[in-house]
Coordinates of C-alpha atoms and ligand atoms in Angstrom, one line a residue:
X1 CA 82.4 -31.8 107.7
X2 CA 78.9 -30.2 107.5
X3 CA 77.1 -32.9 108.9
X4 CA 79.5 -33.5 112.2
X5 CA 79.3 -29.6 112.5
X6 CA 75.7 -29.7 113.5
X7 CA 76.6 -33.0 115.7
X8 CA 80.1 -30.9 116.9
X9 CA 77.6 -27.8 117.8
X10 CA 75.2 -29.7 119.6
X11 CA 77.7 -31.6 121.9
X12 CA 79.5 -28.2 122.4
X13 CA 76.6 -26.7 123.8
X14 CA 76.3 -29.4 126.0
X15 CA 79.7 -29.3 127.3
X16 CA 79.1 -25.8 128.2
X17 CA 75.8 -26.3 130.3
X18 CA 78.1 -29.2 132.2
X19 CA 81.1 -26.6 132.5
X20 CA 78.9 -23.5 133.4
X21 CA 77.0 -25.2 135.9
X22 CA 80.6 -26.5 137.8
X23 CA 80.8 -22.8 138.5
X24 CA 84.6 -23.2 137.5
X25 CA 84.5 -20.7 134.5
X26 CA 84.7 -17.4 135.1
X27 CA 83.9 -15.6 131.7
X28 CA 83.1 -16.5 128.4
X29 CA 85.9 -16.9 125.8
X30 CA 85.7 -14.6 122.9
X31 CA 85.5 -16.4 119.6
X32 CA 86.8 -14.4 117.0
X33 CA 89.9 -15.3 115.2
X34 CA 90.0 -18.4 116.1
X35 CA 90.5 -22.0 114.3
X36 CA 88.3 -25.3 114.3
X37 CA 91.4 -27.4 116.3
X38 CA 94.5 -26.6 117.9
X39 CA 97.0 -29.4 118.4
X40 CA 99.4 -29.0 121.3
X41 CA 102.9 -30.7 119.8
X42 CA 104.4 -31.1 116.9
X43 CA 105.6 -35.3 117.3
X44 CA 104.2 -38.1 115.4
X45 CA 100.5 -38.2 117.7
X46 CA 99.6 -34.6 117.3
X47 CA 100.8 -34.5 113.5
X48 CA 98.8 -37.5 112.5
X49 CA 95.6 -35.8 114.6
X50 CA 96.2 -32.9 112.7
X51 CA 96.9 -34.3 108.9
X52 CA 93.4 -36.8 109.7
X53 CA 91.2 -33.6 110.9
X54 CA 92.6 -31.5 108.1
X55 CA 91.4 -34.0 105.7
X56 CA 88.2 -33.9 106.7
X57 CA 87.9 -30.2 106.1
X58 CA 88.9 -29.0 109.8
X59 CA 91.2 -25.9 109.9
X60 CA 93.9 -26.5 112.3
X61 CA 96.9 -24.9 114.1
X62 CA 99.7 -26.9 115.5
X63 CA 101.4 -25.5 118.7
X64 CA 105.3 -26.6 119.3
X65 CA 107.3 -26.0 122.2
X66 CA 110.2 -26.7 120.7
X67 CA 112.5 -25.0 117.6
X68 CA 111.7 -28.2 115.8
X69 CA 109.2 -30.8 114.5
X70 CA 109.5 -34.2 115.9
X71 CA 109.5 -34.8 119.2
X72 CA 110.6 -37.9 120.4
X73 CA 112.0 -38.8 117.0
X74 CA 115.7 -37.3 117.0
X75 CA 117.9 -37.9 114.4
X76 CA 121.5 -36.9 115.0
X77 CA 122.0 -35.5 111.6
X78 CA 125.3 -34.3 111.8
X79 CA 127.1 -37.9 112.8
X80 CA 127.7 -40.1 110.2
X81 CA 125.0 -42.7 109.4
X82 CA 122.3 -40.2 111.2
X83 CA 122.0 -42.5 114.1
X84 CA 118.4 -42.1 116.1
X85 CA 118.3 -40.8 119.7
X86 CA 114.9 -40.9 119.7
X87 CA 112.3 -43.8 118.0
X88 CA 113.7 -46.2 115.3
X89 CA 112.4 -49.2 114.3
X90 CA 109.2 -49.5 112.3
X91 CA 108.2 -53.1 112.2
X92 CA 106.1 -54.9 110.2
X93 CA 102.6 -54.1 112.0
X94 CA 102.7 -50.2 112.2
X95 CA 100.1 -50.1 109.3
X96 CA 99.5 -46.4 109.9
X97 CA 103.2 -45.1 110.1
X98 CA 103.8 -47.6 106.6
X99 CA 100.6 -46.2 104.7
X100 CA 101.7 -42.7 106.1
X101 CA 105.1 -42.8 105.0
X102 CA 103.9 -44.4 101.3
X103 CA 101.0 -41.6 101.3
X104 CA 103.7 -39.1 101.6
X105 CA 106.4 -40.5 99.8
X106 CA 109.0 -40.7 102.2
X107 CA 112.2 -42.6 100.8
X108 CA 112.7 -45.7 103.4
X109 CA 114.8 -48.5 103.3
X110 CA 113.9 -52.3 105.2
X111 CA 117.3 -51.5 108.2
X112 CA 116.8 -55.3 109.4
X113 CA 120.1 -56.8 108.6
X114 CA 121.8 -53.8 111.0
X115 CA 119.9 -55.0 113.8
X116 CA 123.0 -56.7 115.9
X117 CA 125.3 -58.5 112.9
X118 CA 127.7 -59.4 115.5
X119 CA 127.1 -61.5 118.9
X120 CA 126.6 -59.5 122.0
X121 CA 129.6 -60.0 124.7
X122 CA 129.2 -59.4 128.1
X123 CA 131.5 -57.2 130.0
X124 CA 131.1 -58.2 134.3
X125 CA 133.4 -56.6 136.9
X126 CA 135.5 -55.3 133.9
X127 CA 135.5 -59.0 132.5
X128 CA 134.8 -59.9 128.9
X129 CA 132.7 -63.2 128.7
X130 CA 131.5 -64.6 125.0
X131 CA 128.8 -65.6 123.9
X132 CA 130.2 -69.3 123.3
X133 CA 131.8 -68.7 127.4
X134 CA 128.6 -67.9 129.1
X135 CA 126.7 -71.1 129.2
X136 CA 129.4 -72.4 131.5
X137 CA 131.0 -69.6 132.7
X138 CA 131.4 -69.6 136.5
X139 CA 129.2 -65.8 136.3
X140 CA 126.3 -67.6 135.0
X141 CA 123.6 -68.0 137.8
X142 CA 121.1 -68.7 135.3
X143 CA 118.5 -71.6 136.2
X144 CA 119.2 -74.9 134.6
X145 CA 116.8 -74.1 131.2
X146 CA 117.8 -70.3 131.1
X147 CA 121.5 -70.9 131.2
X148 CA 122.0 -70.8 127.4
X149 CA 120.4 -67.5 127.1
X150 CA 122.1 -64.3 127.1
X151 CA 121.2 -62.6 130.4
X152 CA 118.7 -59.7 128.4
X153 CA 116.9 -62.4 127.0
X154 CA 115.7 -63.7 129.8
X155 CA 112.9 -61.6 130.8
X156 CA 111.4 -61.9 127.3
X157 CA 111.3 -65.8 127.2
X158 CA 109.9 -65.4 130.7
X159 CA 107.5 -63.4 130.0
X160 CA 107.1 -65.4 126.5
X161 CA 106.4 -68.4 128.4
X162 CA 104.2 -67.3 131.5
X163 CA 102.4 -64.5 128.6
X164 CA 98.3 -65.1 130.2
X165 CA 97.2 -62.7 127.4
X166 CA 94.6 -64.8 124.9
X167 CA 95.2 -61.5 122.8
X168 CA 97.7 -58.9 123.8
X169 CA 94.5 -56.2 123.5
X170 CA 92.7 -58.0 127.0
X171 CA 95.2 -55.7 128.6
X172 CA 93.1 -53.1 128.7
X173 CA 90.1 -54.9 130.0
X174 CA 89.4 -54.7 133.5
X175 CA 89.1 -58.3 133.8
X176 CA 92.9 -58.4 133.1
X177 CA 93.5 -56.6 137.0
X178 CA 94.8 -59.9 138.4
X179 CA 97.4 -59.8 136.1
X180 CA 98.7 -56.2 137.0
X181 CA 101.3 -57.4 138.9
X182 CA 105.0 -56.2 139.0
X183 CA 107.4 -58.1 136.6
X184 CA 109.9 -58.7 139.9
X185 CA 106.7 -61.1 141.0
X186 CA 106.7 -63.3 137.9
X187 CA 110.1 -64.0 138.2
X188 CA 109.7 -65.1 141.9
X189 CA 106.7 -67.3 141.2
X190 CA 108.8 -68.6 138.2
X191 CA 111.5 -69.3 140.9
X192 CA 114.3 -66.9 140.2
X193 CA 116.4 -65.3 142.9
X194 CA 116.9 -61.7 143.8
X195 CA 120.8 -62.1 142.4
X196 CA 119.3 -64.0 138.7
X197 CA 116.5 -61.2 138.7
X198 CA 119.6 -58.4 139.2
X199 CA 121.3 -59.8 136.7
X200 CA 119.2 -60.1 133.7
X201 CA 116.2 -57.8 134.2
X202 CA 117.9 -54.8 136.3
X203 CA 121.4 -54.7 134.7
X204 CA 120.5 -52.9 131.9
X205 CA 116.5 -52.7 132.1
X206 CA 114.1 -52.0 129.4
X207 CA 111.5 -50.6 131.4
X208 CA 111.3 -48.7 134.7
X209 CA 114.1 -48.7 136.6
X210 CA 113.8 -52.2 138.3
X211 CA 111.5 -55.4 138.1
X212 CA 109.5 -54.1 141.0
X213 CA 108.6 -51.0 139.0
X214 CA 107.2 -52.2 135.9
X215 CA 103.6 -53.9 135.5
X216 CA 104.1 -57.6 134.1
X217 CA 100.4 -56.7 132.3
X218 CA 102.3 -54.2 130.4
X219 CA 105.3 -56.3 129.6
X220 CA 102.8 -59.2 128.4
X221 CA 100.8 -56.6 126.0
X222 CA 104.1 -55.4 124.9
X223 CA 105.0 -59.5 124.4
X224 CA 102.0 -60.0 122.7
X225 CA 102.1 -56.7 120.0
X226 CA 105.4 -58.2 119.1
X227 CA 104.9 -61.5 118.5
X228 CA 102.0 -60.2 116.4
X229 CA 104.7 -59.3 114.0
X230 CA 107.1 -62.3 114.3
X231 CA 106.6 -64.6 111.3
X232 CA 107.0 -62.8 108.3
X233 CA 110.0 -61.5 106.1
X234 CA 112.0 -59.1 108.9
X235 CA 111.4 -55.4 108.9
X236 CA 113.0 -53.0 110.4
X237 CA 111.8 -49.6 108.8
X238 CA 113.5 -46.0 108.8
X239 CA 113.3 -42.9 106.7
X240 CA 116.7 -42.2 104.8
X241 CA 117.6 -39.2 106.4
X242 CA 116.2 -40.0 109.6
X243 CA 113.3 -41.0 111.1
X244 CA 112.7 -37.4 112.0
X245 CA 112.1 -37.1 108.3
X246 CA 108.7 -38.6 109.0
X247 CA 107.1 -36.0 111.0
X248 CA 109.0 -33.6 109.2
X249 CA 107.1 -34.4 106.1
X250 CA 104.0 -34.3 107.8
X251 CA 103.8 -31.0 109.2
X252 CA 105.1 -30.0 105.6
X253 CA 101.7 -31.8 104.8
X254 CA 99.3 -29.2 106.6
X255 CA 97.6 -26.5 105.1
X256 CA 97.2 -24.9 108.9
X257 CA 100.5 -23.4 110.5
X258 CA 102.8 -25.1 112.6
X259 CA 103.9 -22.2 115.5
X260 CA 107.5 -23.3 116.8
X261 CA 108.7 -22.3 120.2
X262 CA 105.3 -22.0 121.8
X263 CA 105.6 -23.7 124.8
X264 CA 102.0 -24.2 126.3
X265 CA 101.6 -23.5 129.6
X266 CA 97.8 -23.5 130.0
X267 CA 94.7 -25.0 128.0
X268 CA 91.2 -23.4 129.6
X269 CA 88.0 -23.8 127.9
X270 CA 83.9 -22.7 128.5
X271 CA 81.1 -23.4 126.7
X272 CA 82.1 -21.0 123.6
X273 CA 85.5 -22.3 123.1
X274 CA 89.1 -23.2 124.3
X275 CA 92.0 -21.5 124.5
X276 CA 95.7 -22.5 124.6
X277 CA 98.0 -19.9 126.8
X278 CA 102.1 -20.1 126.3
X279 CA 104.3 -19.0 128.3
X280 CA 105.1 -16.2 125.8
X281 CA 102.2 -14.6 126.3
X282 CA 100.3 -15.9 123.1
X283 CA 96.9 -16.9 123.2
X284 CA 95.1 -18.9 120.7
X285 CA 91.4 -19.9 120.4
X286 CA 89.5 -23.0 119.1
X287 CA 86.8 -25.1 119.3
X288 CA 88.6 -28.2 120.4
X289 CA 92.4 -28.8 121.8
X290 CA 93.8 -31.8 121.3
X291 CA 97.2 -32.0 123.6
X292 CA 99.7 -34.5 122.9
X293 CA 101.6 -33.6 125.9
X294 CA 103.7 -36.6 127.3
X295 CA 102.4 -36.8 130.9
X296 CA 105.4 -35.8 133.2
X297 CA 105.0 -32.1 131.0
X298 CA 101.4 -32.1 131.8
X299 CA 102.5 -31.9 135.6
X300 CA 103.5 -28.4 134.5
X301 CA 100.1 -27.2 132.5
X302 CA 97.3 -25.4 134.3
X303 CA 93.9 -27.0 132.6
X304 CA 91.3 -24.2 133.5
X305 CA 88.5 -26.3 134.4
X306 CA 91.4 -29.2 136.1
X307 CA 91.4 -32.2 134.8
X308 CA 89.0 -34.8 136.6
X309 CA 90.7 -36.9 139.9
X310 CA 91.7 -39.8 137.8
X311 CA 93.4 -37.9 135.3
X312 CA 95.0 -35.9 138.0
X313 CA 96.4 -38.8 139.5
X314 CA 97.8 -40.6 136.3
X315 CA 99.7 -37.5 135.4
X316 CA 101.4 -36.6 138.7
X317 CA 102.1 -41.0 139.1
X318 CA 102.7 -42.4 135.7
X319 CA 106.7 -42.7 135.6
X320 CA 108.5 -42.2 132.2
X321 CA 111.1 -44.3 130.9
X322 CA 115.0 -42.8 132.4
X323 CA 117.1 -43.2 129.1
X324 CA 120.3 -41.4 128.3
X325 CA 122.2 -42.0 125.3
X326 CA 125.7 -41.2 124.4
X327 CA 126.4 -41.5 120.8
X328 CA 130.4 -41.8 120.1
X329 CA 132.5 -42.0 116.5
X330 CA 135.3 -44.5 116.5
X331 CA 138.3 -43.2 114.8
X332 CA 139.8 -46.3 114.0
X333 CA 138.1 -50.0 114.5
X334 CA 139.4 -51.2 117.6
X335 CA 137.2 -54.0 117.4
X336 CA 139.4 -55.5 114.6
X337 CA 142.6 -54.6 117.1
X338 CA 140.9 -57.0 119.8
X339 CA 138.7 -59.0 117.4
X340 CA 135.6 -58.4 119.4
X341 CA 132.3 -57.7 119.3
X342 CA 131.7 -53.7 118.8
X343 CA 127.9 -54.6 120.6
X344 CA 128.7 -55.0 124.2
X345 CA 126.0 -55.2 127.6
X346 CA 128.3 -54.1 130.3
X347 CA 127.6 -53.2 134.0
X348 CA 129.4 -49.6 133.9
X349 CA 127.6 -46.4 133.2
X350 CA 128.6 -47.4 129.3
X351 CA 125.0 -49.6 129.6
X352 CA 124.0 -51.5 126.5
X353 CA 126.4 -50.3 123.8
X354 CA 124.8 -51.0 120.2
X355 CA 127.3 -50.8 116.8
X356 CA 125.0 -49.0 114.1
X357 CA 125.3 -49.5 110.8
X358 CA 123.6 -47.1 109.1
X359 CA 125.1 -47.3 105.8
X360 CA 123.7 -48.4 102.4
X361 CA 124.8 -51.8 102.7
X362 CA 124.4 -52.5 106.2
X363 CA 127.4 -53.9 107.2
X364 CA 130.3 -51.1 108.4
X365 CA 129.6 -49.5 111.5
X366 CA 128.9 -45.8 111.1
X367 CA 128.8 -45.0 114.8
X368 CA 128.1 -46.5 118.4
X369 CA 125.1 -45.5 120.9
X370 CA 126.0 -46.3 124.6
X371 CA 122.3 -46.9 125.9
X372 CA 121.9 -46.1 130.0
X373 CA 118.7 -46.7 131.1
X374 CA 117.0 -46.5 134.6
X375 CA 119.5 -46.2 137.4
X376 CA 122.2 -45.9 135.1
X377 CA 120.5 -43.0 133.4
X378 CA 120.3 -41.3 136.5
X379 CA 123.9 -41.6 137.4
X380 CA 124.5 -39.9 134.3
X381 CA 121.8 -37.1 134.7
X382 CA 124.0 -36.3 137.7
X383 CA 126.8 -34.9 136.1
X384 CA 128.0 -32.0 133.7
X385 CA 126.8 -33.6 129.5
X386 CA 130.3 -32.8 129.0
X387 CA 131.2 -35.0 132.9
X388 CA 128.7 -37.4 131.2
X389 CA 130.5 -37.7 127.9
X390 CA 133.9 -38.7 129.5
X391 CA 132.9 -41.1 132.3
X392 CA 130.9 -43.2 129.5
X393 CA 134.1 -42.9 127.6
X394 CA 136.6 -43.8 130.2
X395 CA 134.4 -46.6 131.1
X396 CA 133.9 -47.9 128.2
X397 CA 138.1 -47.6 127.4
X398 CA 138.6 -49.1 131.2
X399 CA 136.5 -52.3 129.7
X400 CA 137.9 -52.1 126.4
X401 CA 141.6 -51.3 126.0
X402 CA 141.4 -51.4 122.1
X403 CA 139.3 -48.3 122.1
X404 CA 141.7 -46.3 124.3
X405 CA 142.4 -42.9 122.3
X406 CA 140.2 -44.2 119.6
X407 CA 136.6 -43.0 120.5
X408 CA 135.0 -39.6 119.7
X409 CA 132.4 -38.6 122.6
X410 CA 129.8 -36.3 119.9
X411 CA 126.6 -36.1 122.1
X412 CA 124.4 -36.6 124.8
X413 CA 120.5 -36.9 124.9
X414 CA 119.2 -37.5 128.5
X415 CA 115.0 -37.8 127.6
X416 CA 114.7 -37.5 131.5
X417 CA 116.1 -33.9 131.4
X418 CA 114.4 -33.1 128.3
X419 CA 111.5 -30.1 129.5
X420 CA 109.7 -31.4 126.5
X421 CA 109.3 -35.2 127.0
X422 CA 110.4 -36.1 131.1
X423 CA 111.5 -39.6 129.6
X424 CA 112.0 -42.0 127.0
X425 CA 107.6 -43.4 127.1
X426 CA 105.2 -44.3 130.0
X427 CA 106.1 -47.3 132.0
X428 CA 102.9 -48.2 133.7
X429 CA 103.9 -49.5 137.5
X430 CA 102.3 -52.4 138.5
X431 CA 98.7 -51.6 139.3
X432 CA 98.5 -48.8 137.3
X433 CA 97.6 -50.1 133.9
X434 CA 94.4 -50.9 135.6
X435 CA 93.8 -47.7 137.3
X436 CA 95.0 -45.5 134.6
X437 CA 95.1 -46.6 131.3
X438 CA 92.1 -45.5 130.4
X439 CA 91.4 -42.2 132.1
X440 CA 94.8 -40.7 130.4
X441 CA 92.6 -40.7 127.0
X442 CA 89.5 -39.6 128.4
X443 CA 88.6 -36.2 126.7
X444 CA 87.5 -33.5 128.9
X445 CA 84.8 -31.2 127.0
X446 CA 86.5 -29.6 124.8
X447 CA 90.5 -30.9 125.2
X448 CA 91.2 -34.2 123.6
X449 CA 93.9 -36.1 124.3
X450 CA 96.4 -38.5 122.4
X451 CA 100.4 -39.5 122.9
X452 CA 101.8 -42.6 122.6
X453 CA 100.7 -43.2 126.3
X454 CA 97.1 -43.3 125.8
X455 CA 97.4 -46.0 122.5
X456 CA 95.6 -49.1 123.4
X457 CA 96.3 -51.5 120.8
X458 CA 100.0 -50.6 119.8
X459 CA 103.2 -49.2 121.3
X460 CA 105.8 -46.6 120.6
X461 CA 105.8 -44.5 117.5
X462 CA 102.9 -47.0 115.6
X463 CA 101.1 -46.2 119.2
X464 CA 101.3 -42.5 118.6
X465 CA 99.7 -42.8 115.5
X466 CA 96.9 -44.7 116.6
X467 CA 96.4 -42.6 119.6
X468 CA 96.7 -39.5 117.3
X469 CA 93.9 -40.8 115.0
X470 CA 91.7 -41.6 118.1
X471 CA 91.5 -38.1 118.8
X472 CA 90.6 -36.9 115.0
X473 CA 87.8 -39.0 115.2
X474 CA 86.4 -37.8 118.1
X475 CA 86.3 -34.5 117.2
X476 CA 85.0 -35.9 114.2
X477 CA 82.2 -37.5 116.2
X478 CA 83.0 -41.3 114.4
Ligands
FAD501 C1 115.3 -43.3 122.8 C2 114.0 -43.7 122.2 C3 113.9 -44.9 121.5 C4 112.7 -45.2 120.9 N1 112.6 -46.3 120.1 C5 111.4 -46.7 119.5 C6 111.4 -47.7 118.5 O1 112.4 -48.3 118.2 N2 110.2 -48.0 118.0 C7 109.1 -47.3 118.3 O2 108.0 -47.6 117.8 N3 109.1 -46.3 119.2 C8 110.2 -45.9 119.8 N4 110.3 -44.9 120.7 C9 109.1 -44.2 121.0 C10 108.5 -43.2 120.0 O3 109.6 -42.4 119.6 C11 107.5 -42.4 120.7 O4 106.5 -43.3 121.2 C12 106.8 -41.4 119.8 O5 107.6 -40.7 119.0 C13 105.9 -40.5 120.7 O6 105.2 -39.6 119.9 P1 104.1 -38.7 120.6 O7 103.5 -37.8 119.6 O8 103.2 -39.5 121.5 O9 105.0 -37.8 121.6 P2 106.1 -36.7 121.3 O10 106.9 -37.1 120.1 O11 106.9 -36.5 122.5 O12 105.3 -35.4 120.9 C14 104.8 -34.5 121.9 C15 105.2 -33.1 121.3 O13 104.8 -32.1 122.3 C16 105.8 -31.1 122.4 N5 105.7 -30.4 123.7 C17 106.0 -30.9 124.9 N6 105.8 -30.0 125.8 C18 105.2 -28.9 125.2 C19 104.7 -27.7 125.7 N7 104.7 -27.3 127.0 N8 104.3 -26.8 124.8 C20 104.2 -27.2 123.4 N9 104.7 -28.3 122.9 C21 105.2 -29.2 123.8 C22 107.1 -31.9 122.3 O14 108.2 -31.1 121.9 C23 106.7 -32.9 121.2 O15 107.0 -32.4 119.9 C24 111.5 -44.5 121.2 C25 111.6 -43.3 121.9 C26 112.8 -42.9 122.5 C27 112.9 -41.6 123.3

């Protein structure tokens, strides 16, 4: 700590020359009563920032928009089995999320064997069609060597098999542009049509809201990260209790305060300090900021000097994920009425319904998630929650006639509509992963920057982590 504070100092006063002679600051910053680092959010990036800075003697504040910790980790606490609306699975590879969790001594259990006991069935036009149907099933378009496959499988042998990545990091390097591509071009080069490319990449999509949206470069990174865990004994990761237990435990952690219901609305800076502004009124003061704002909230942020052209552009372009979830009860099992599958990929606004089973031994269902993504997730966004609730449900009973009267609607979570979040994550368009990637990490003087969409090496909540620690150690000076 004593060391870096001479190194800290020095590159401060620098800073300040660089900011004072841009003309953009208009008077110094007082310094009193002020703290070494203030962290803008309380979710797994700005948490781990914090805990790693702490450690190394830094006093810090954590600033929180929200009346909770957590952020993108949601755990719906009050339906049985505490399903996630927000990040669940911790695989094998997130190294810093497993040595966090042992660190802390958060109770996990290994939730592998509830990942999808039962086949998916698709439901087409109000159709049901097995598993065992659909490799000759008039509705299956498929090429020749695809038609086996379950239409959302698709796109990941594709991009399995077409994956130019030597290792899934070259994404980042520049020389990896050719490859930035949209995912909708892979699949015509690979000879699909636009009815095979509806079908089993925009029906229920996992990124964007179409194969023309979504960078293939991303998709093969994201290919590549997973397959770097494929191989050893399945994990599947999640705090008993909820994920949200995780960050929970963390800001628990800190010595510094965590302030809930702060919502930031300004981070300025000079050459004596930075300060955070909310919309409250409250001002704090610093030597460094590090903001973990997802980027479709830093639309909304006035950074006093602005953020440089680059950065600009990434935050008012970078699209996030459109996910709405509703989670429903069932009050009997209809799926031993009709002897189907409770998992079920359908066409309606019902999406990609997934059984949980969230119990100790892994095999009841405690509840059911119906996942809308993209266009879907929209449609929903639409309406009333409450209109939202009911058309998923009378949907999913128009499909299913064994559910009729049997289903419980308990809640909604559109991340699209969420002030705090504008999404589910950052789905780089093609193109952008090249132009952008690196500039939405780039600190600027005194304001750091980390969230899951500036990690490099890692994705999701294992990427917040990493992107968190980034940020300590610059401040650090590592
Ligand atoms: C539905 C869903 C499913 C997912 N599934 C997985 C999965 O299976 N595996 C996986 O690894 N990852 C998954 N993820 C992703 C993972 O949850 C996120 O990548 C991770 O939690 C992001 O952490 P973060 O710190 O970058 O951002 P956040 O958690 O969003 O943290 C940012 C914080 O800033 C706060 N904030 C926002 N605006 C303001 C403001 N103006 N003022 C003050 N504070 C503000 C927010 O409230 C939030 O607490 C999923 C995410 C979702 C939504």
């Amino acid at each position: 700590m004593q060391s870096s504070t001479v190194t800290r100092r020095t590159a401060l006063a620098t800073v300040g020359v660089t900011l004072a002679a841009s003309g953009l600051v208009p008077k110094p910053l007082r310094a009193q009563n002020r703290t070494d680092v203030l962290v803008v959010g309380a979710g797994l990036s700005g948490l781990n920032a914090a805990l790693l800075l702490e450690e190394q003697g830094f006093k810090v504040q954590v600033i929180e928009g929200r009346d909770r910790i957590g952020g993108r980790l949601l755990s719906l606490r009050d339906i049985p089995g505490n399903p996630e609306a927000g990040g669940n699975g911790i695989g094998s590879g997130y190294g810093r999320m497993i040595d966090t969790v042992e660190r802390l001594e958060i109770p996990m259990l290994n939730s592998a064997g509830r990942a999808q006991i039962t086949p998916f069935e698709l439901y087409l036009d109000g159709e049901r069609i097995s598993g065992e149907q659909w490799p000759t099933h008039p509705r299956n378009i498929l090429p020749e060597a695809f038609k086996a496959f379950s239409p959302r499988l698709v796109p990941l042998v594709l991009l399995r098999q077409t994956n130019p990545l030597a290792s899934f990091e070259d994404w980042y390097d520049p020389k990896s542009k050719p490859h930035d591509i949209s995912v909708y071009d892979v699949f015509k080069k690979n000879g699909f049509t636009d009815d095979q490319i509806d079908l089993t990449f925009n029906l229920n999509v996992s990124y964007g809201t179409s194969a023309h949206d979504v960078s293939a470069l991303m998709m093969w990174f994201n290919d590549g990260w997973v397959a770097s865990m494929e191989g050893g004994p399945p994990t599947q990761l999640s705090a008993i209790g909820g994920n949200m237990t995780i960050p929970e435990t963390m800001a628990k952690a800190l010595s510094g305060e965590v302030h809930l219901e702060r919502e930031v609305v300004g981070v300025r800076q000079d050459g004596n300090g930075a300060e955070v502004v909310c919309a409250d009124g409250t001002v704090y003061k610093a030597d460094h900021v590090v903001s973990s704002l997802p980027l479709p909230v830093m639309r909304y942020i006035k950074f006093d000097p602005f953020l440089p052209s680059v950065q600009s552009k990434a935050i008012s372009m970078v699209p996030y994920f459109p996910m709405t979830q509703v989670h429903l009860v069932a009050k009997d099992p209809f799926w031993e009425d009709d002897e189907w599958s409770p998992d079920m990929w359908t066409d309606t606004v019902a999406g990609h319904v997934i059984a949980n089973r969230h119990n100790v031994n892994n095999s009841d269902v405690t509840s059911l998630t119906a996942w809308a993504r993209g266009f879907t997730a929209h449609k929903l966004d639409q309406v009333s929650p409450e209109e939202g609730m009911a058309w998923v449900v009378s949907e999913f009973e128009r499909i299913r006639p064994s559910a009729k009267g049997k289903l419980e609607s308990r809640y909604i979570k559109s991340w699209m509509r969420d002030p705090f979040a504008g999404g589910d994550y950052a789905v780089w368009q093609p193109g952008q992963v090249t132009e952008f990637l690196h500039a939405t990490g780039q600190a600027h003087g005194r304001v750091h920057f980390c969230g899951e969409h500036t990690a490099l090496s890692n994705r999701g909540m294992e990427g917040a982590m990493e992107s968190g620690e980034r940020a300590a150690f610059e401040i650090m000076n590592i």
